[in-house]
mmCIF file of C-alpha atoms in Angstrom:
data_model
loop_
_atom_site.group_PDB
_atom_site.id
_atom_site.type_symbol
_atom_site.label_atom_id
_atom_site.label_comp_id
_atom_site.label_asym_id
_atom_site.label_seq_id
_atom_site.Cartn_x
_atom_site.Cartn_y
_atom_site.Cartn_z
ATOM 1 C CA UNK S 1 0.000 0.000 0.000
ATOM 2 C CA UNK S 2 1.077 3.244 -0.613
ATOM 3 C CA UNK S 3 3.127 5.681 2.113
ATOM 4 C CA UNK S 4 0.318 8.530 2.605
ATOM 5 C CA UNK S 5 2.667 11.694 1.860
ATOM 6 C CA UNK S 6 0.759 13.466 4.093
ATOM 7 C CA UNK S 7 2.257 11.582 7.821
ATOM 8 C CA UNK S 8 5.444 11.407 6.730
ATOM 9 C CA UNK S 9 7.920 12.890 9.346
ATOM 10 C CA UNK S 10 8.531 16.175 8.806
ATOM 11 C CA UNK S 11 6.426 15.948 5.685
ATOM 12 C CA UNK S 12 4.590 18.865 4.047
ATOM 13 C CA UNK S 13 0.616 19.224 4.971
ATOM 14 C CA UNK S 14 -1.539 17.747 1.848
ATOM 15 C CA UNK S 15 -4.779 16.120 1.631
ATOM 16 C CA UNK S 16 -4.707 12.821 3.762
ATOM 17 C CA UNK S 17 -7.325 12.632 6.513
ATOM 18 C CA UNK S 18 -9.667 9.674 6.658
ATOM 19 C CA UNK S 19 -12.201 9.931 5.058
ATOM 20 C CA UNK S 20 -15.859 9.832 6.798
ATOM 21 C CA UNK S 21 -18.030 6.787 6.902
ATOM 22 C CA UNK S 22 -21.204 7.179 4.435
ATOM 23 C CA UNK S 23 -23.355 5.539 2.093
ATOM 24 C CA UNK S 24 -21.031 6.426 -0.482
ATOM 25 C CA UNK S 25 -17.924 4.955 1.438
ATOM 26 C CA UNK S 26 -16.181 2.199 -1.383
ATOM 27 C CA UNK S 27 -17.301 -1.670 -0.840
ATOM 28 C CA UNK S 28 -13.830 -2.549 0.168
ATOM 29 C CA UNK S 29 -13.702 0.230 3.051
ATOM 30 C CA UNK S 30 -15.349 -1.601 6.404
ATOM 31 C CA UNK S 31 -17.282 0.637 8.388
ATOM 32 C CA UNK S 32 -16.626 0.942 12.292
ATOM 33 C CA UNK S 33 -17.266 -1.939 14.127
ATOM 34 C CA UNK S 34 -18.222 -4.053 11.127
ATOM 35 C CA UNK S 35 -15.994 -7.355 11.465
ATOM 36 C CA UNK S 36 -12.675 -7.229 8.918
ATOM 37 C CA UNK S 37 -12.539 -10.016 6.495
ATOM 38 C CA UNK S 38 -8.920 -10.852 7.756
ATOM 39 C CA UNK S 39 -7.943 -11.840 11.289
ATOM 40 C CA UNK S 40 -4.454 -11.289 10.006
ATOM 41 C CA UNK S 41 -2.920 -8.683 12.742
ATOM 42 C CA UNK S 42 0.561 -8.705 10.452
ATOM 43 C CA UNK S 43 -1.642 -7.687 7.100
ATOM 44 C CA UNK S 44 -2.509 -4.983 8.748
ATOM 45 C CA UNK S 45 0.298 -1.540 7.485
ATOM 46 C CA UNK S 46 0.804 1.384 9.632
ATOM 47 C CA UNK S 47 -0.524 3.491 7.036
ATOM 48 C CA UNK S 48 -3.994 0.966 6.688
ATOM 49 C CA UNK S 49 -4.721 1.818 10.509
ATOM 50 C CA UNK S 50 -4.023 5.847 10.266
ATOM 51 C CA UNK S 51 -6.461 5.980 7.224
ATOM 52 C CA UNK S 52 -8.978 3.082 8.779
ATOM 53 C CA UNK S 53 -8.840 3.589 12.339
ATOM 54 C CA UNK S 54 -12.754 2.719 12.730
ATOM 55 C CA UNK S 55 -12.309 -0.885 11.851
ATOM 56 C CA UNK S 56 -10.032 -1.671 14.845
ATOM 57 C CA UNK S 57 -11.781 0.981 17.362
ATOM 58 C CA UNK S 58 -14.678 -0.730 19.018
ATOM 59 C CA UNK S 59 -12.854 -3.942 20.116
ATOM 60 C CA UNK S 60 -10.929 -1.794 22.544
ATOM 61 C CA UNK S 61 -13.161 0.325 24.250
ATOM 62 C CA UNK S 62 -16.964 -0.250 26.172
ATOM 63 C CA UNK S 63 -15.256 -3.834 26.720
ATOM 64 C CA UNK S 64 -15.954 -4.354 23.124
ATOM 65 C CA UNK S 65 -19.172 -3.335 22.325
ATOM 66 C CA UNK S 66 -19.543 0.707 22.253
ATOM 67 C CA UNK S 67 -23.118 2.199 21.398
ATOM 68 C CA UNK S 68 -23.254 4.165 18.115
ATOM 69 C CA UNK S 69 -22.981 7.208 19.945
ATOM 70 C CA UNK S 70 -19.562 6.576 21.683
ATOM 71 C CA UNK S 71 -18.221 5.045 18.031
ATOM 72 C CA UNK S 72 -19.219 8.511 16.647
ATOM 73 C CA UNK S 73 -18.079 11.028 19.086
ATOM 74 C CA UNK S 74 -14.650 9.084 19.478
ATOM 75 C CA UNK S 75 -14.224 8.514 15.435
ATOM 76 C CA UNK S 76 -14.887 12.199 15.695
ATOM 77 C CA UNK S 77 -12.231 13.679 17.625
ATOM 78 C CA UNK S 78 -9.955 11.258 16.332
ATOM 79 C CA UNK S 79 -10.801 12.696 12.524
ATOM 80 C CA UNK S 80 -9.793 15.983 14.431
ATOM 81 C CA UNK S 81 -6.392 15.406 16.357
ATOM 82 C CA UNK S 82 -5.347 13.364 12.950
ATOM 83 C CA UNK S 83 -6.403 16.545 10.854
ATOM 84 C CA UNK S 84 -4.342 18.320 13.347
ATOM 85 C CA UNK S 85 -0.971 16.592 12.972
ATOM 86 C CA UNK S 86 -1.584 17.199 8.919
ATOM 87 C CA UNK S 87 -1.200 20.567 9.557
ATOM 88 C CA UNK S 88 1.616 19.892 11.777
ATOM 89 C CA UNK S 89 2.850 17.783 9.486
ATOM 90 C CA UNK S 90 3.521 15.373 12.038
ATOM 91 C CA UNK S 91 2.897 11.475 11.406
ATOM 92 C CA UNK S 92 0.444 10.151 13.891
ATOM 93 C CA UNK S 93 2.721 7.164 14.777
ATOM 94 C CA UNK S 94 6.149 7.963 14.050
ATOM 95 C CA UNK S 95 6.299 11.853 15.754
ATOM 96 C CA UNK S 96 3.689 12.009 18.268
ATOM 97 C CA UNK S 97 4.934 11.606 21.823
ATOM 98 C CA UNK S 98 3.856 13.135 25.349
ATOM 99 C CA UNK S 99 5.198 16.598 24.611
ATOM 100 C CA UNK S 100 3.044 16.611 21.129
ATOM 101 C CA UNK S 101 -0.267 15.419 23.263
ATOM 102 C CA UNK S 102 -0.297 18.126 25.692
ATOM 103 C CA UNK S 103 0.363 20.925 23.152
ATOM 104 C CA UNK S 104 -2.543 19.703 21.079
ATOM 105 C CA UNK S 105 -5.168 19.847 24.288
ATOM 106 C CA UNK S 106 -3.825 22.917 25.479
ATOM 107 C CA UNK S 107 -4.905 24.259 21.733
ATOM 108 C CA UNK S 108 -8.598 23.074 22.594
ATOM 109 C CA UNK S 109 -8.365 24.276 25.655
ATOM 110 C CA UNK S 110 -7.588 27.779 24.448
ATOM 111 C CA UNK S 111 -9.968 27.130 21.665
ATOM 112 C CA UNK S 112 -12.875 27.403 24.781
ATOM 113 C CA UNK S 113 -13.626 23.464 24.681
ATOM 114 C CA UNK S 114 -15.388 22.866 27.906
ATOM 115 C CA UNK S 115 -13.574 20.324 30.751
ATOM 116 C CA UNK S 116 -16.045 17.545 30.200
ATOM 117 C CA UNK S 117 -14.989 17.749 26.246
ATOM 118 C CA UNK S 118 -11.608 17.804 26.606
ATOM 119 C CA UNK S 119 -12.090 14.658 28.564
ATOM 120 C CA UNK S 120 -13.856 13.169 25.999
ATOM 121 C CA UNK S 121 -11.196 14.132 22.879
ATOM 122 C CA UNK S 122 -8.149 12.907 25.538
ATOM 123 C CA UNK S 123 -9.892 9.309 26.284
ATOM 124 C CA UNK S 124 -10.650 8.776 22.656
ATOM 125 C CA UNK S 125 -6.747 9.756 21.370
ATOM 126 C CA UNK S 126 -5.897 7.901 24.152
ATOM 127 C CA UNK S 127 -8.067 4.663 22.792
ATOM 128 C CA UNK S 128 -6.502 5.484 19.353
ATOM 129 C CA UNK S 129 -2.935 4.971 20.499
ATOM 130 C CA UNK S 130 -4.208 2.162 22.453
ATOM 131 C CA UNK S 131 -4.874 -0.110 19.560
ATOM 132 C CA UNK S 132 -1.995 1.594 17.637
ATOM 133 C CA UNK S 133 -0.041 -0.656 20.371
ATOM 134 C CA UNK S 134 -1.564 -3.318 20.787
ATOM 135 C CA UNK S 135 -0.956 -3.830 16.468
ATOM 136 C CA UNK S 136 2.750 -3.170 18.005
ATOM 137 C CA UNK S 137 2.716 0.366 15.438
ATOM 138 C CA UNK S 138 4.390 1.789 18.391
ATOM 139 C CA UNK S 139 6.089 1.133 21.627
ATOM 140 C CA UNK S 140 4.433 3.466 24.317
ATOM 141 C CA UNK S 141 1.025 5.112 24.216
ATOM 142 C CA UNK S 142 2.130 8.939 23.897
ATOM 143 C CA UNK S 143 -0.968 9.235 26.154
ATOM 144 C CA UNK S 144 -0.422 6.969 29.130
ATOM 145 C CA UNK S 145 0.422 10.187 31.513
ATOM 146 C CA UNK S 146 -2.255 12.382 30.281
ATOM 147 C CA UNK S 147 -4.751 12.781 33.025
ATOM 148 C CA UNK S 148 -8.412 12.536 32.313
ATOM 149 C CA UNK S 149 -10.476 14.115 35.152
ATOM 150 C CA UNK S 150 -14.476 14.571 34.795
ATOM 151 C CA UNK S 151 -14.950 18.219 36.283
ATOM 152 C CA UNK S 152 -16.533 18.513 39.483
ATOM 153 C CA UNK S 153 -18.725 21.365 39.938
ATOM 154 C CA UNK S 154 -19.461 23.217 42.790
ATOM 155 C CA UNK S 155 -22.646 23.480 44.853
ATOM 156 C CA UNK S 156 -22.919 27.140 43.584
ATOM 157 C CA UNK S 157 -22.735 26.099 39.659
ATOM 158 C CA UNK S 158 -25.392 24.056 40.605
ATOM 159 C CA UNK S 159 -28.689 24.729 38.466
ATOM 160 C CA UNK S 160 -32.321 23.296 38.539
ATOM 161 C CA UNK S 161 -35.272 24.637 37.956
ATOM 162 C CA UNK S 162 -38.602 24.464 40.466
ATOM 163 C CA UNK S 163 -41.534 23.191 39.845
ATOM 164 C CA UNK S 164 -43.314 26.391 39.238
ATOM 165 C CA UNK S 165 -40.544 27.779 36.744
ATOM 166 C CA UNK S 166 -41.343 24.389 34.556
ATOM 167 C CA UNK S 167 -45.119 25.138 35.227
ATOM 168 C CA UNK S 168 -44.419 28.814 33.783
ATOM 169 C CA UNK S 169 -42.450 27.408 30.697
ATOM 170 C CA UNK S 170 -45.379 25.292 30.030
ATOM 171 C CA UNK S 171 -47.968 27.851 30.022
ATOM 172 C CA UNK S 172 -45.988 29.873 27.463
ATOM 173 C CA UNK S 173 -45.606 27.017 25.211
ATOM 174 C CA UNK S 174 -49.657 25.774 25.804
ATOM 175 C CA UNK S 175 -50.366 29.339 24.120
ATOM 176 C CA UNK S 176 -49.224 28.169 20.793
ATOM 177 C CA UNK S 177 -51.911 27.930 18.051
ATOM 178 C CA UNK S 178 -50.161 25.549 15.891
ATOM 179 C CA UNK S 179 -51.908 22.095 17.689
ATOM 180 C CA UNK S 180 -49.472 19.573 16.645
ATOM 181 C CA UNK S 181 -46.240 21.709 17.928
ATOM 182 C CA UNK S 182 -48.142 22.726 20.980
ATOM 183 C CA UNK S 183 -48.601 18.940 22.377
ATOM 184 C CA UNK S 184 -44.916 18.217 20.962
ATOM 185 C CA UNK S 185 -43.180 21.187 22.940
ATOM 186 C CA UNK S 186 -45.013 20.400 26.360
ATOM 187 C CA UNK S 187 -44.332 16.608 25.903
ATOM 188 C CA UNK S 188 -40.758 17.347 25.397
ATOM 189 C CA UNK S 189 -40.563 19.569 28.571
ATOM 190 C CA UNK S 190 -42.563 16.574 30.402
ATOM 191 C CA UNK S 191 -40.649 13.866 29.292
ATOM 192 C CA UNK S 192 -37.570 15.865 30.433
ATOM 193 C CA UNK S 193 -38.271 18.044 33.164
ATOM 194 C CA UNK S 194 -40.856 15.552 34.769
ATOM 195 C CA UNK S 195 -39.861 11.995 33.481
ATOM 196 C CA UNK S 196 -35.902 12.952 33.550
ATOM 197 C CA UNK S 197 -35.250 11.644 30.097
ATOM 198 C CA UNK S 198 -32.109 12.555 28.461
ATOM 199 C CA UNK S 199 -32.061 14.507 24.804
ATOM 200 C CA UNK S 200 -31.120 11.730 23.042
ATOM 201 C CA UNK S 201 -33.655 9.693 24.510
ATOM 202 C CA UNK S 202 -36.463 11.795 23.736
ATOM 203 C CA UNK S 203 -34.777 11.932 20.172
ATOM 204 C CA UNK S 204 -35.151 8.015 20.005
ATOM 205 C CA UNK S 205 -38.398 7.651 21.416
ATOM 206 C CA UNK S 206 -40.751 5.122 19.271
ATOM 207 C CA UNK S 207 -44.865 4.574 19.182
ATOM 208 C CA UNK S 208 -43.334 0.915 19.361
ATOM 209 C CA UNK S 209 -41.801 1.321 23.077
ATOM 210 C CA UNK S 210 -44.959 2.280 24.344
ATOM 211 C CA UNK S 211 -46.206 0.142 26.501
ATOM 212 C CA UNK S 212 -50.294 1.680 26.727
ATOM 213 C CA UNK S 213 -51.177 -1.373 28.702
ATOM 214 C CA UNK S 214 -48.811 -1.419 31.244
ATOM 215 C CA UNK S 215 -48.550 1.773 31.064
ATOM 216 C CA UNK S 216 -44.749 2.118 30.884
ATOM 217 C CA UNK S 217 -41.972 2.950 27.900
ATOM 218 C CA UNK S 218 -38.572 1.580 26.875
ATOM 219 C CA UNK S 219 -35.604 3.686 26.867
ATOM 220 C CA UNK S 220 -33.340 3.706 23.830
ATOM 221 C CA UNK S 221 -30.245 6.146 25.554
ATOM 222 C CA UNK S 222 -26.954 6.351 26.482
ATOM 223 C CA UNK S 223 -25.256 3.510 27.111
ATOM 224 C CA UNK S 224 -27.848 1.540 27.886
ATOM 225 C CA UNK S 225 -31.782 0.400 27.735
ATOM 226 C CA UNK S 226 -34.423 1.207 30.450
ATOM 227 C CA UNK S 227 -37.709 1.489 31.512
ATOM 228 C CA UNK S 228 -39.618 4.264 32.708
ATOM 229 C CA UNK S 229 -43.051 4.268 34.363
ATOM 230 C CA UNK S 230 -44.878 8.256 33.730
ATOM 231 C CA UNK S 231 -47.162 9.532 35.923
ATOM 232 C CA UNK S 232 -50.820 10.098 34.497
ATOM 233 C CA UNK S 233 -50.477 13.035 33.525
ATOM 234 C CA UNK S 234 -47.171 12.233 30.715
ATOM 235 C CA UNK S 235 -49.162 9.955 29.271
ATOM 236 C CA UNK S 236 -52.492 11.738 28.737
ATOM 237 C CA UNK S 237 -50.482 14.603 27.306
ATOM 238 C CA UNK S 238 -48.117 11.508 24.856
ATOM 239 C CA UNK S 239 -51.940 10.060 23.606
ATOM 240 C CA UNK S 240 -53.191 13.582 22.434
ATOM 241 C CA UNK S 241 -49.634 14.351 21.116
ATOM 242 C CA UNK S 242 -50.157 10.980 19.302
ATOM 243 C CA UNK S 243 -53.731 11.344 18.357
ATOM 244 C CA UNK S 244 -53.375 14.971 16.739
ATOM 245 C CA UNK S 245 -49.866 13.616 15.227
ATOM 246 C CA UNK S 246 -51.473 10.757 13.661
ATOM 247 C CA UNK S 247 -49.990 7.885 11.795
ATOM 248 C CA UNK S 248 -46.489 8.965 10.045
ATOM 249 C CA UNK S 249 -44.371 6.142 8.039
ATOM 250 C CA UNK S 250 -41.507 4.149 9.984
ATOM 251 C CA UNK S 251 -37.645 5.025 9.797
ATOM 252 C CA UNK S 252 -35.950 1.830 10.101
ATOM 253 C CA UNK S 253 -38.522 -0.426 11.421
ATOM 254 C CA UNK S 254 -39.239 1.939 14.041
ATOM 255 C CA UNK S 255 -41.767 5.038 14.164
ATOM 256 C CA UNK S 256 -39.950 8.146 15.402
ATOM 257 C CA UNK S 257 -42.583 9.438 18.405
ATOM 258 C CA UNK S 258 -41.498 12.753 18.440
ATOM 259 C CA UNK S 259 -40.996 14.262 14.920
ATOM 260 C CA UNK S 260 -39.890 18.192 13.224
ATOM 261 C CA UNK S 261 -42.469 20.594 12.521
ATOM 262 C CA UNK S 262 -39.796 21.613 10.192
ATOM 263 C CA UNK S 263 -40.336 22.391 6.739
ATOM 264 C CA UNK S 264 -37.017 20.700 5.987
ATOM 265 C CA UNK S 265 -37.941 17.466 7.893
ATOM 266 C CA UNK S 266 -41.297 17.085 8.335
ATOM 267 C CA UNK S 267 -43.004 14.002 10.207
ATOM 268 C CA UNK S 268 -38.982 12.423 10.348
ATOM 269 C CA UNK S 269 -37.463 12.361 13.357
ATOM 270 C CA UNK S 270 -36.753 15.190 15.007
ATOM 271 C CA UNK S 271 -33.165 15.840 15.668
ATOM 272 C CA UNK S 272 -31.362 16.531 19.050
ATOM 273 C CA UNK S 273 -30.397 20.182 16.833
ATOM 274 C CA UNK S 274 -34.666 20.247 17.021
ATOM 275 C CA UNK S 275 -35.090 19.279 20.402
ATOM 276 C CA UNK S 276 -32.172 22.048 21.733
ATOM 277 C CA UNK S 277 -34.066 24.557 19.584
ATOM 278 C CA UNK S 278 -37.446 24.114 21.385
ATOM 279 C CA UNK S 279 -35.875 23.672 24.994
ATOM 280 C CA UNK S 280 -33.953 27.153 24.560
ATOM 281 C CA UNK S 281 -36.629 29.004 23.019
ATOM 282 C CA UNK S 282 -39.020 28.017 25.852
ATOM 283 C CA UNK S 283 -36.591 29.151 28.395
ATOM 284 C CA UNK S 284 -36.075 32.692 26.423
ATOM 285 C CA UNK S 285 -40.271 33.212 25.864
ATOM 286 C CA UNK S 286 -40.544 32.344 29.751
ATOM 287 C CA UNK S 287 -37.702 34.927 30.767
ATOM 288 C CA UNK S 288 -35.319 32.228 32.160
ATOM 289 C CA UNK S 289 -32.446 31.101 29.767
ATOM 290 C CA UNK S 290 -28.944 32.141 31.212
ATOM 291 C CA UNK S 291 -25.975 30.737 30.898
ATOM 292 C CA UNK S 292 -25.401 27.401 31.302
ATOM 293 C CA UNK S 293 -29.447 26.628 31.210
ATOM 294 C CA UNK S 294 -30.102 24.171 28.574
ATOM 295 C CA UNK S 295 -31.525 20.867 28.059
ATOM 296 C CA UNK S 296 -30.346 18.522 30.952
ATOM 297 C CA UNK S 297 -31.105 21.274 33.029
ATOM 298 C CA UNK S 298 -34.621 19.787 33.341
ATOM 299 C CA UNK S 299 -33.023 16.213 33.998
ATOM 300 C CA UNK S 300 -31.151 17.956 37.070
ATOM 301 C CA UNK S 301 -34.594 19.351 37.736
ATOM 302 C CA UNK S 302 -36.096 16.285 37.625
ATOM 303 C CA UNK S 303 -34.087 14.584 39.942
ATOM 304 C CA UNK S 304 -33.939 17.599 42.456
ATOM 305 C CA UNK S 305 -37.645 18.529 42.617
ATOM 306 C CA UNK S 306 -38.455 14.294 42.907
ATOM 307 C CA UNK S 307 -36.070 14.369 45.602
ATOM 308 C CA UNK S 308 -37.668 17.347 47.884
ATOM 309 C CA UNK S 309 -40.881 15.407 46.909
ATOM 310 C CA UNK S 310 -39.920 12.518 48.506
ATOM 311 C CA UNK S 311 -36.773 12.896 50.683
ATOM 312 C CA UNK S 312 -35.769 8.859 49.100
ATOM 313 C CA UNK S 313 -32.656 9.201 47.089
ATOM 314 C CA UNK S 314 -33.345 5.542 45.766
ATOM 315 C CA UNK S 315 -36.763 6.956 44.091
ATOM 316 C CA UNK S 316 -34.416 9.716 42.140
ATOM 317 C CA UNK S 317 -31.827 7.025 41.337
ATOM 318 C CA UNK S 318 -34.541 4.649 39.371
ATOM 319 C CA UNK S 319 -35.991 7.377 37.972
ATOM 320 C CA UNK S 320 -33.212 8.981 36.506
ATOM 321 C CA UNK S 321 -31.885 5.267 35.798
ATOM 322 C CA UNK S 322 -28.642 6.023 37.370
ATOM 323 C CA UNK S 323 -26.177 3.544 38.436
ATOM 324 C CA UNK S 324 -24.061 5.220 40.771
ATOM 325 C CA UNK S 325 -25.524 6.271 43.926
ATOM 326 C CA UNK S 326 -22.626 8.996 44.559
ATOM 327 C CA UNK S 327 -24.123 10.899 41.348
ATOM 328 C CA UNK S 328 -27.559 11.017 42.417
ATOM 329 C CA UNK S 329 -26.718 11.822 46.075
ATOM 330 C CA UNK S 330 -26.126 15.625 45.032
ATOM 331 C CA UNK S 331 -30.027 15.922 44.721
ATOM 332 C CA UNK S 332 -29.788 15.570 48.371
ATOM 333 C CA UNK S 333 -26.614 17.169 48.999
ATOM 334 C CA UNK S 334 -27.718 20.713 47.203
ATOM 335 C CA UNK S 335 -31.297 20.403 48.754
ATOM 336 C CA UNK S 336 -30.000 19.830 52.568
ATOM 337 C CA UNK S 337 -27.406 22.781 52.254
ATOM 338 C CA UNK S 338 -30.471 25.083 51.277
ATOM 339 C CA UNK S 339 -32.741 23.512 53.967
ATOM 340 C CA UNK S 340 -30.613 23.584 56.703
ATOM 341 C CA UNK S 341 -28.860 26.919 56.681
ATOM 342 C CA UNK S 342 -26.262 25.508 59.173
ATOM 343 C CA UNK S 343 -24.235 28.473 59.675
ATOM 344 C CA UNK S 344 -27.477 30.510 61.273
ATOM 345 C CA UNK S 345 -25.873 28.744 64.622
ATOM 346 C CA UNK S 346 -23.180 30.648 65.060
ATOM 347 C CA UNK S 347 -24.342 34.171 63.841
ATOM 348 C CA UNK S 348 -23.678 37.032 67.053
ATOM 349 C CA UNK S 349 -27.602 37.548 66.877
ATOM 350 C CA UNK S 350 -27.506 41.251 65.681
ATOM 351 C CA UNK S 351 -30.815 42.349 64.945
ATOM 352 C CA UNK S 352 -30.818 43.858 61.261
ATOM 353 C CA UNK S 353 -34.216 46.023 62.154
ATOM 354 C CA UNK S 354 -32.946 47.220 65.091
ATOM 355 C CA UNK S 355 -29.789 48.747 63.267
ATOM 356 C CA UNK S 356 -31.059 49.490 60.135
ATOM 357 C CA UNK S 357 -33.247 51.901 62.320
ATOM 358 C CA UNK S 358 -30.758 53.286 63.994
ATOM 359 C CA UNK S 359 -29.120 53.928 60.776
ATOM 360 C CA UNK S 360 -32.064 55.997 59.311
ATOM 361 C CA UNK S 361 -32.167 57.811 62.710
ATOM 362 C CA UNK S 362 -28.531 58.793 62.211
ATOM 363 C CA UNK S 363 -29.131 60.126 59.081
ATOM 364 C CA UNK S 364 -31.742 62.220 59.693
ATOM 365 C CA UNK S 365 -30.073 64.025 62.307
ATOM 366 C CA UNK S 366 -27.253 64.403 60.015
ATOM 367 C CA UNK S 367 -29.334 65.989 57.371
#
């Protein structure tokens, strides 16, 4: 196989990054996490993996079996740090080392990426270099020291909304004349702000994981599948969002639930783009939407409303179909700092009437 100019050490830039998976992709390029037609570690080149990274990919990392989410967001930045050492003109294998890693995430850092993205970009160059040496392309993973930390935030970056601040949204988006988007915009806000779904959940919602009789829905989401149970008062509002939708035609087998009033896409699926749109244009029409309020704000209010509801941190944690009991024990952690106040003990007891009179007093006389 050719030597892709492009990597060479201390080559010139040119044309040379992998091209993305699509219908139009050539028969003899695999698409990630398809099964290669050789077992053959020693037919594989150096130049082969660089160019066709997505083939090797999802046998090391989710233990082998990554949703289609993860495959695309790690394929993703890898596209990106491999377009990055074209314009370095550094090869991928042959003159990336520890010193070349840290300068590249320092550029997205200064580029404004968030702390939870940069995690995400490190662990999937990271997983790229992993298979690069396990197919013995190189001797060291160039990212072995970098360290990955999720971002904690504190209490004070903390952000929910109450009950009544969801009611509010909801009353602004019941006012729309347009029937069909009106029952789609409040069952979005229900199933997120209420039921705790995620945005891509909502996205994949289908008539067929609607249970009516049992009154209960499957999850398509991250990671995993679930099963939620709404209250009443979801599912009356998902029938007449049904009922008024009526029937559409299947994508895939499966009938999206929730579809775009958009001229562009109408009755398909609507798109997580869609679903952004109508969160943060509620939260502007209601007076609310500041920054860092967007859509899994409503999951956090979810699980902190359900938990001053019901003071049972187990109730939150199947509802919001977490695993970990440490995440969902912040509900609780925010909601007894702002309940129990615990510094009013040791205040000197200074009445603010009494001086704020004696202030006025003062300057009156003064005057």
């Amino acid at each position: 196989m050719a030597v892709n100019e492009s990597y060479r050490s201390g080559g010139t830039a040119q044309l040379g990054v992998p091209a993305r998976r699509a219908e139009s992709t050539p028969g003899n390029v695999r698409r990630m996490g398809e099964v290669a037609a050789s077992v053959r570690q020693d037919a594989i080149t150096p130049e082969y993996f660089i160019a066709h990274f997505y083939e090797y990919l999802p046998r090391y990392i989710a233990g082998g079996a990554p949703t289609a989410d993860t495959r695309d967001t790690y394929e993703l930045a890898i596209r990106l740090f491999l377009h990055w050492c074209m314009e370095q003109g550094l090869h991928p294998l042959n003159d990336v080392h520890d010193y070349q890693i840290r300068v590249y995430m320092e550029e997205m850092r200064t580029r404004g990426y968030s702390a939870a993205t940069l995690m995400i970009k490190g662990a999937a160059i990271r997983a790229f270099y992993k298979v690069a040496e396990r197919l013995s392309f190189i001797a060291e993973n160039p990212c072995a020291d970098l360290q990955l930390r999720n971002p904690q935030h504190l209490d004070e970056d903390y952000k929910y909304l109450t009950v009544d601040q969801i009611k509010e949204i909801c009353e602004g988006l019941a006012a729309d004349k347009n029937a069909l988007r009106r029952l789609r915009n409040l069952l979005i806000v229900y199933l997120m702000g209420v039921e705790g779904l995620r945005v891509v959940e909502v996205m994949r919602l289908s008539d067929e994981d609607i249970d009516w009789q049992r009154g209960r829905i499957e999850i398509r989401g991250k990671g995993h599948a679930g099963i939620i149970y709404p209250c009443e008062e979801t599912f009356q509002l998902l029938k007449a969002y049904i009922e008024t939708r009526g029937a559409i035609p299947p994508e895939k087998r499966l009938t999206p639930t929730i579809i775009s009033c958009s001229p562009n896409n109408r009755n398909g699926r609507i798109t997580r783009v869609g679903i952004r749109y109508v969160i943060n244009k509620a939260l502007t029409d209601a007076g609310l939407k500041q920054p860092g309020y967007a859509c899994h704000l409503f999951r956090h209010s979810c699980g902190t409303n359900l938990y001053q509801e019901t003071k049972d941190l187990r109730v939150v944690q199947e509802t919001l179909r977490q695993r970990s009991p440490k995440v969902t024990a912040k509900y609780a952690h925010v909601h007894d700092r702002m309940e129990n106040r615990v510094t009013r003990g040791i205040t000197p007891g200074v009445s603010v009437e009494a001086v704020q009179g004696e202030s006025t007093a003062a300057t009156r006389e003064n005057k």
